[in-house]
C-alpha atoms as an extended CHARMM CRD file, in Angstrom:
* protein
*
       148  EXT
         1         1  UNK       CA            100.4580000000      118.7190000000      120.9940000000  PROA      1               0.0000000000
         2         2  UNK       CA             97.1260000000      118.0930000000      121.7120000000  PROA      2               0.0000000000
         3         3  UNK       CA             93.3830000000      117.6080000000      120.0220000000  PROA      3               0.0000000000
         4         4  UNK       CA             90.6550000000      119.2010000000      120.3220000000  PROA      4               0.0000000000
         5         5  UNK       CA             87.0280000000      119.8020000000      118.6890000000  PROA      5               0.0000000000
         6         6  UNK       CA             87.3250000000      122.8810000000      117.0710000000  PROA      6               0.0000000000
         7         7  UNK       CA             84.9960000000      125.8890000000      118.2760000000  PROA      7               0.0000000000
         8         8  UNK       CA             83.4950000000      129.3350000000      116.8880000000  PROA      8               0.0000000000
         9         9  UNK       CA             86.1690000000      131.3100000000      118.2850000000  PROA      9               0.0000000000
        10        10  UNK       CA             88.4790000000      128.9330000000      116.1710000000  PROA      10              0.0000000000
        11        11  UNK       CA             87.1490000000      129.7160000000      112.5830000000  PROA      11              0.0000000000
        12        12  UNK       CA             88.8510000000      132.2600000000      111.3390000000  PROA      12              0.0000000000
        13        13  UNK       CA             92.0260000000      130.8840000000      112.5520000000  PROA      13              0.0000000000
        14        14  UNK       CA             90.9500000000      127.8310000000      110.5630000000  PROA      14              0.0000000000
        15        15  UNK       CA             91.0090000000      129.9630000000      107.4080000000  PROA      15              0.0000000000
        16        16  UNK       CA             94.5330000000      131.1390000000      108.0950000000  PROA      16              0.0000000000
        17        17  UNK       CA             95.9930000000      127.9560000000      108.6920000000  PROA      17              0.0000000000
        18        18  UNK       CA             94.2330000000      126.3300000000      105.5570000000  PROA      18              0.0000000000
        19        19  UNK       CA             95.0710000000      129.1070000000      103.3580000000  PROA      19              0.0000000000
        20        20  UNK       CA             98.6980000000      128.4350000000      104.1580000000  PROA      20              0.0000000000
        21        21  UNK       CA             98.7820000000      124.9080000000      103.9190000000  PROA      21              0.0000000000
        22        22  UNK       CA             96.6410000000      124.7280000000      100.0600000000  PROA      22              0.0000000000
        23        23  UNK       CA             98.3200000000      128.5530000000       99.0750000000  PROA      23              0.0000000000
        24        24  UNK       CA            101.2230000000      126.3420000000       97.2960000000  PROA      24              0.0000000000
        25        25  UNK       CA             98.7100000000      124.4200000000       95.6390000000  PROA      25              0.0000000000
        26        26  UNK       CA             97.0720000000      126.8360000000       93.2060000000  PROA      26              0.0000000000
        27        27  UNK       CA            100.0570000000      127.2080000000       90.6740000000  PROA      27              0.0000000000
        28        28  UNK       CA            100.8580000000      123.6580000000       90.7010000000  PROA      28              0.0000000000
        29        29  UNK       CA             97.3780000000      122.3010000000       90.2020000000  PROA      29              0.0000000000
        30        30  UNK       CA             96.1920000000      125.3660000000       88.3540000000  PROA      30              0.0000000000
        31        31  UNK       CA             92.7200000000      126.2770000000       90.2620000000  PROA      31              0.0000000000
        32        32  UNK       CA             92.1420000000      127.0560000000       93.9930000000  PROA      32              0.0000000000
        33        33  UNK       CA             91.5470000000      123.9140000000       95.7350000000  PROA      33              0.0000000000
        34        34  UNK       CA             88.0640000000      123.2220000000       97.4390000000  PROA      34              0.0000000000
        35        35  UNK       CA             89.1060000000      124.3370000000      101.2500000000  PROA      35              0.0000000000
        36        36  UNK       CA             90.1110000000      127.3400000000      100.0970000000  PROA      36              0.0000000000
        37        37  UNK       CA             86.2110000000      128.6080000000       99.2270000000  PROA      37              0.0000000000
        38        38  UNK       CA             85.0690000000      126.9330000000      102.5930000000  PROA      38              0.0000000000
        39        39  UNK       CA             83.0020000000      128.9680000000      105.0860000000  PROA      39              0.0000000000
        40        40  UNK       CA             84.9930000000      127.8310000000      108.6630000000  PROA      40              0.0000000000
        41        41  UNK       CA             82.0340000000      129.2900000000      111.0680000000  PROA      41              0.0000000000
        42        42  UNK       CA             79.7300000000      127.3070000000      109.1080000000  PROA      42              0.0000000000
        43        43  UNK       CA             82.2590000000      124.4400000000      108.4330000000  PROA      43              0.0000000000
        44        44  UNK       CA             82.7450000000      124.4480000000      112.6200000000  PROA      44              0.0000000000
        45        45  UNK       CA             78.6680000000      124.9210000000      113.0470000000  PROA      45              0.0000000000
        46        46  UNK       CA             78.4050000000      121.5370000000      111.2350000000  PROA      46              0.0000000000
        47        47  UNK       CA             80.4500000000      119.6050000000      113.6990000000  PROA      47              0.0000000000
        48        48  UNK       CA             83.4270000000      117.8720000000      112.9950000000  PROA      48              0.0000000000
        49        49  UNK       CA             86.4790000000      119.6090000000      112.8110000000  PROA      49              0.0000000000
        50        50  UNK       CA             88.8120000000      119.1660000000      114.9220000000  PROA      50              0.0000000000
        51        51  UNK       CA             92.0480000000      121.0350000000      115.6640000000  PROA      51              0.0000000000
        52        52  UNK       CA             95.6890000000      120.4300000000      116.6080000000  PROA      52              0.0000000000
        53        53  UNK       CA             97.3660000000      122.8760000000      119.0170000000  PROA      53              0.0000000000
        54        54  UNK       CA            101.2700000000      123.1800000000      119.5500000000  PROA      54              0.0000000000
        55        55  UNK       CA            102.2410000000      125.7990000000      122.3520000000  PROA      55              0.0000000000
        56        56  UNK       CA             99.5110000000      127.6900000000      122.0610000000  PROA      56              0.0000000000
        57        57  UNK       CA             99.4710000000      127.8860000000      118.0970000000  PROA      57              0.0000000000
        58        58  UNK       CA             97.0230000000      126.3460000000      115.7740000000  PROA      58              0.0000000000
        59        59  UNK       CA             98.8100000000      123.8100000000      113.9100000000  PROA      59              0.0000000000
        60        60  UNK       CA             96.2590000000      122.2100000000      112.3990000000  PROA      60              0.0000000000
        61        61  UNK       CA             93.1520000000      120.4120000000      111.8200000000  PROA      61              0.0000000000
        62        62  UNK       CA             90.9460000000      117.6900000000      110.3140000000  PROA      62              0.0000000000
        63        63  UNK       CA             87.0140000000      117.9420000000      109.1000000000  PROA      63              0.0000000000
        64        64  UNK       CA             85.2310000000      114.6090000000      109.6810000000  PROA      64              0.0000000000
        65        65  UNK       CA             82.2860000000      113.7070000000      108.1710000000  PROA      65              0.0000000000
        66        66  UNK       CA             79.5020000000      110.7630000000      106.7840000000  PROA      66              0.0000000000
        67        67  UNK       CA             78.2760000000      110.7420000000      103.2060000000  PROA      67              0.0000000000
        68        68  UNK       CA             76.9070000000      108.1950000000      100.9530000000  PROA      68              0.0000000000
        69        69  UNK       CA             80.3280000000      106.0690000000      100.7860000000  PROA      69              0.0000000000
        70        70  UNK       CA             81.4310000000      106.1540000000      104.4220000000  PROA      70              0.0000000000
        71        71  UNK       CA             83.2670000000      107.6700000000      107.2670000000  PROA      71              0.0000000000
        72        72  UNK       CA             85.1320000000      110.6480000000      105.4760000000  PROA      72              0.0000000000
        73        73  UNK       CA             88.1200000000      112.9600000000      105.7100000000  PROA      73              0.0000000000
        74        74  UNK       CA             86.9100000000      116.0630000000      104.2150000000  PROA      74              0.0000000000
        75        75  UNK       CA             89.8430000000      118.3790000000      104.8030000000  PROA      75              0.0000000000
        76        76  UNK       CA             93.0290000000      117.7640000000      106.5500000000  PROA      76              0.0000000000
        77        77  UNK       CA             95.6400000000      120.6500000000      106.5380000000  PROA      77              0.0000000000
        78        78  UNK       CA             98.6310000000      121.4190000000      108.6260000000  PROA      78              0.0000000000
        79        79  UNK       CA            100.2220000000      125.0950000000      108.9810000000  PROA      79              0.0000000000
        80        80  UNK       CA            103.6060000000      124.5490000000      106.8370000000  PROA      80              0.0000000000
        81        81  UNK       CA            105.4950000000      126.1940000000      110.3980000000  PROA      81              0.0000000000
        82        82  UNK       CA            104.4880000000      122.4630000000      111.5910000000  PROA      82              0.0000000000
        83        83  UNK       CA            104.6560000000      120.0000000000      109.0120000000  PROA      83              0.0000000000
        84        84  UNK       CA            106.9830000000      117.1070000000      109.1700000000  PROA      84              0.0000000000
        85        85  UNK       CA            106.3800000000      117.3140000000      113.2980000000  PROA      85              0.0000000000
        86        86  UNK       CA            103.7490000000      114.8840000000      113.3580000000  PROA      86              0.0000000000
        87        87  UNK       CA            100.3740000000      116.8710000000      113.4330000000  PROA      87              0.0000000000
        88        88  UNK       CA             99.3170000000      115.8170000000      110.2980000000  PROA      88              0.0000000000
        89        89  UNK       CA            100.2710000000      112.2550000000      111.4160000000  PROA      89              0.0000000000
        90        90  UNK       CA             98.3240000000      112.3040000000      114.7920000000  PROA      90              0.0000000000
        91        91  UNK       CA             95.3000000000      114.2870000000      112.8410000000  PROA      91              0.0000000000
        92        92  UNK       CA             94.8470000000      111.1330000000      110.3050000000  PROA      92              0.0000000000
        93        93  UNK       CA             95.4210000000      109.0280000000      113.4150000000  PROA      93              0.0000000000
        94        94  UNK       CA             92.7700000000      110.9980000000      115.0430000000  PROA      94              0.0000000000
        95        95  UNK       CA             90.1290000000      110.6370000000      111.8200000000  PROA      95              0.0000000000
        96        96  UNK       CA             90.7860000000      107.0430000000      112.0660000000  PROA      96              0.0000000000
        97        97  UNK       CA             90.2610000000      106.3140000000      115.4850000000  PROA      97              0.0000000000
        98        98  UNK       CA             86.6280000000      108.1790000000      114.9310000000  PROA      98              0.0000000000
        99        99  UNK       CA             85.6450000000      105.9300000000      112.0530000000  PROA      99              0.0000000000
       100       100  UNK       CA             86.1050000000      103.1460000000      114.3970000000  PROA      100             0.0000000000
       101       101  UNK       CA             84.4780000000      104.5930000000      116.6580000000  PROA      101             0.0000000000
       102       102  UNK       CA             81.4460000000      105.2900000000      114.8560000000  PROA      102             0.0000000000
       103       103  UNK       CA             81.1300000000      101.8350000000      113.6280000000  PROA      103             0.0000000000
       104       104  UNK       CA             83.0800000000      102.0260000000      110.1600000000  PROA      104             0.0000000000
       105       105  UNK       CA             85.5000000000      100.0120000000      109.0550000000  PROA      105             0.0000000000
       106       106  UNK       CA             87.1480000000      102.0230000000      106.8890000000  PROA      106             0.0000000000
       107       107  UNK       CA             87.6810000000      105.6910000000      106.1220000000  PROA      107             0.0000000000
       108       108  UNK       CA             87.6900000000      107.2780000000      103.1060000000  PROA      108             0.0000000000
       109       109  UNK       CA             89.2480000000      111.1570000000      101.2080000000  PROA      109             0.0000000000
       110       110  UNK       CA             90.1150000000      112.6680000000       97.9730000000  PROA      110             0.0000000000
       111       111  UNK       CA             92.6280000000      114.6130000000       96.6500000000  PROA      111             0.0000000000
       112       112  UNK       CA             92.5730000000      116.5200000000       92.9390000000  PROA      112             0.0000000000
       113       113  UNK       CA             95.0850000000      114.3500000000       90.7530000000  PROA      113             0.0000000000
       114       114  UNK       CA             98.1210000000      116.7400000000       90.5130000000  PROA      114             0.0000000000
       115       115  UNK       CA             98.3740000000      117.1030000000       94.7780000000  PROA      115             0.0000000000
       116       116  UNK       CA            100.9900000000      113.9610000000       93.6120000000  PROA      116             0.0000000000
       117       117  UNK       CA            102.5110000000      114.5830000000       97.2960000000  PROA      117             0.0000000000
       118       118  UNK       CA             99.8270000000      114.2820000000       98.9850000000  PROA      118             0.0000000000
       119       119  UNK       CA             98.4700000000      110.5700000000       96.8080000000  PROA      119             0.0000000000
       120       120  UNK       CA            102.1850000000      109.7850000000       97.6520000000  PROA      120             0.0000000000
       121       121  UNK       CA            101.8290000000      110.0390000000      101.2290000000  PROA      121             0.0000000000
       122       122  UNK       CA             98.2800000000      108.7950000000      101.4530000000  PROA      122             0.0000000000
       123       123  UNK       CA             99.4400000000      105.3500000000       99.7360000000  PROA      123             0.0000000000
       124       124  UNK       CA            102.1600000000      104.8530000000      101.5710000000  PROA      124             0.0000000000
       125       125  UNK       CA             99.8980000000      105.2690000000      104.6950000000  PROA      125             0.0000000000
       126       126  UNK       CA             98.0140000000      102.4130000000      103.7020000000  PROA      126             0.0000000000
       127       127  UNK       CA             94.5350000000      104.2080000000      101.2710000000  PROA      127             0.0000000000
       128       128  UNK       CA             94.0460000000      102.6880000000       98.1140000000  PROA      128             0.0000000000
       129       129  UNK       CA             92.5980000000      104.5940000000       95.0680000000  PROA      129             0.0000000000
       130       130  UNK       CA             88.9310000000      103.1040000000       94.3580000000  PROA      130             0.0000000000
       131       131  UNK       CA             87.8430000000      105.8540000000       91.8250000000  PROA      131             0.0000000000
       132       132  UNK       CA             88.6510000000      108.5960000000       89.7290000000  PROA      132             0.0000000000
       133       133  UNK       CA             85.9900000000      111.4590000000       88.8900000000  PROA      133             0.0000000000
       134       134  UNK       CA             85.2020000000      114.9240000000       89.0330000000  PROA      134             0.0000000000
       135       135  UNK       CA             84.2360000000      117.0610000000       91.7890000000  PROA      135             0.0000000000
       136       136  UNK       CA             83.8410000000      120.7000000000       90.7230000000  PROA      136             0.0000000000
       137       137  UNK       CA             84.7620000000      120.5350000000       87.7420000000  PROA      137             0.0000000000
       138       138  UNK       CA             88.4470000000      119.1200000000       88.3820000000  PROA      138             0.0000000000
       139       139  UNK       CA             89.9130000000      115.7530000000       88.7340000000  PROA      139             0.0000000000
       140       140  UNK       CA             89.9660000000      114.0460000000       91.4240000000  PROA      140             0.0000000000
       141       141  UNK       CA             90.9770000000      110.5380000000       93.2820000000  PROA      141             0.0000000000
       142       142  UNK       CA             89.0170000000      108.8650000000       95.3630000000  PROA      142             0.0000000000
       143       143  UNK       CA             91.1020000000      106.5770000000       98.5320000000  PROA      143             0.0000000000
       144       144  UNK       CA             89.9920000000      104.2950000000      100.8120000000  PROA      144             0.0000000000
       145       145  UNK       CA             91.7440000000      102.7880000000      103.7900000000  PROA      145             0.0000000000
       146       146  UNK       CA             90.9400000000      100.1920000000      105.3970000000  PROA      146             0.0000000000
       147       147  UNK       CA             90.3240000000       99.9470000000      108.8890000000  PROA      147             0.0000000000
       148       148  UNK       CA             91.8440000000       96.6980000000      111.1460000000  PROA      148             0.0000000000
């Protein structure tokens, strides 16, 4: 597998891979999450996104970013063909390494309330919940993991 800063040529392969990784989402949670409605030219344009390649597929990717609470993980997604092979892993890995890098010393996401996989997963990778609000209308948790 390897990493790589995501280019133009990349977008609309973005969109497929995110649609297929948040598709499952919609019935549980009941609305279309956020990625879902994103723009990936203009998300790639901005900078930060990076993707994960496994012989020669796109197998996923991460959207970094810097807002008013810190170094943040805007998107992560992984094609469902690759998850539970470590791309998801070495994409957080990835995010992580970049907050450090940037001077941060921790690294922050959200997830709506019902992705309960996904705040299982992000707790037992060490993020904390620091806040609950909405974003969009729906509920959502705020993490935060520190850096060491």
């Amino acid at each position: 597998m390897t990493l790589r800063p995501a280019g133009a040529a990349d977008a609309p392969r973005l969109a497929v891979v995110v649609r297929a990784a948040y598709g499952g989402y919609v019935a549980s949670i009941g609305v279309t999450p956020g990625p879902l409605g994103e723009d990936y030219a203009e998300v790639v344009g901005r900078g930060g996104a990076t993707v994960a390649e496994r012989d020669g597929a796109l197998a996923g990717l991460v959207v970094l970013s810097v807002d008013d609470e810190g170094f943040v993980i805007e998107n992560v997604a992984v094609d469902p063909a690759h998850q539970g092979t470590g791309v998801g892993r070495a994409l957080l890995a990835h995010a992580e390494a970049a907050a450090r890098a940037a001077g941060f010393d921790s690294i922050h996401l959200w997830t709506h309330e019902r992705m309960v996989a996904n705040l299982a997963l992000y707790r037992r990778i060490g993020y904390v919940e620091f806040a609950r609000r909405r974003r969009g209308g729906e509920p959502v948790v705020h993490l935060r993991k520190p850096l060491g």
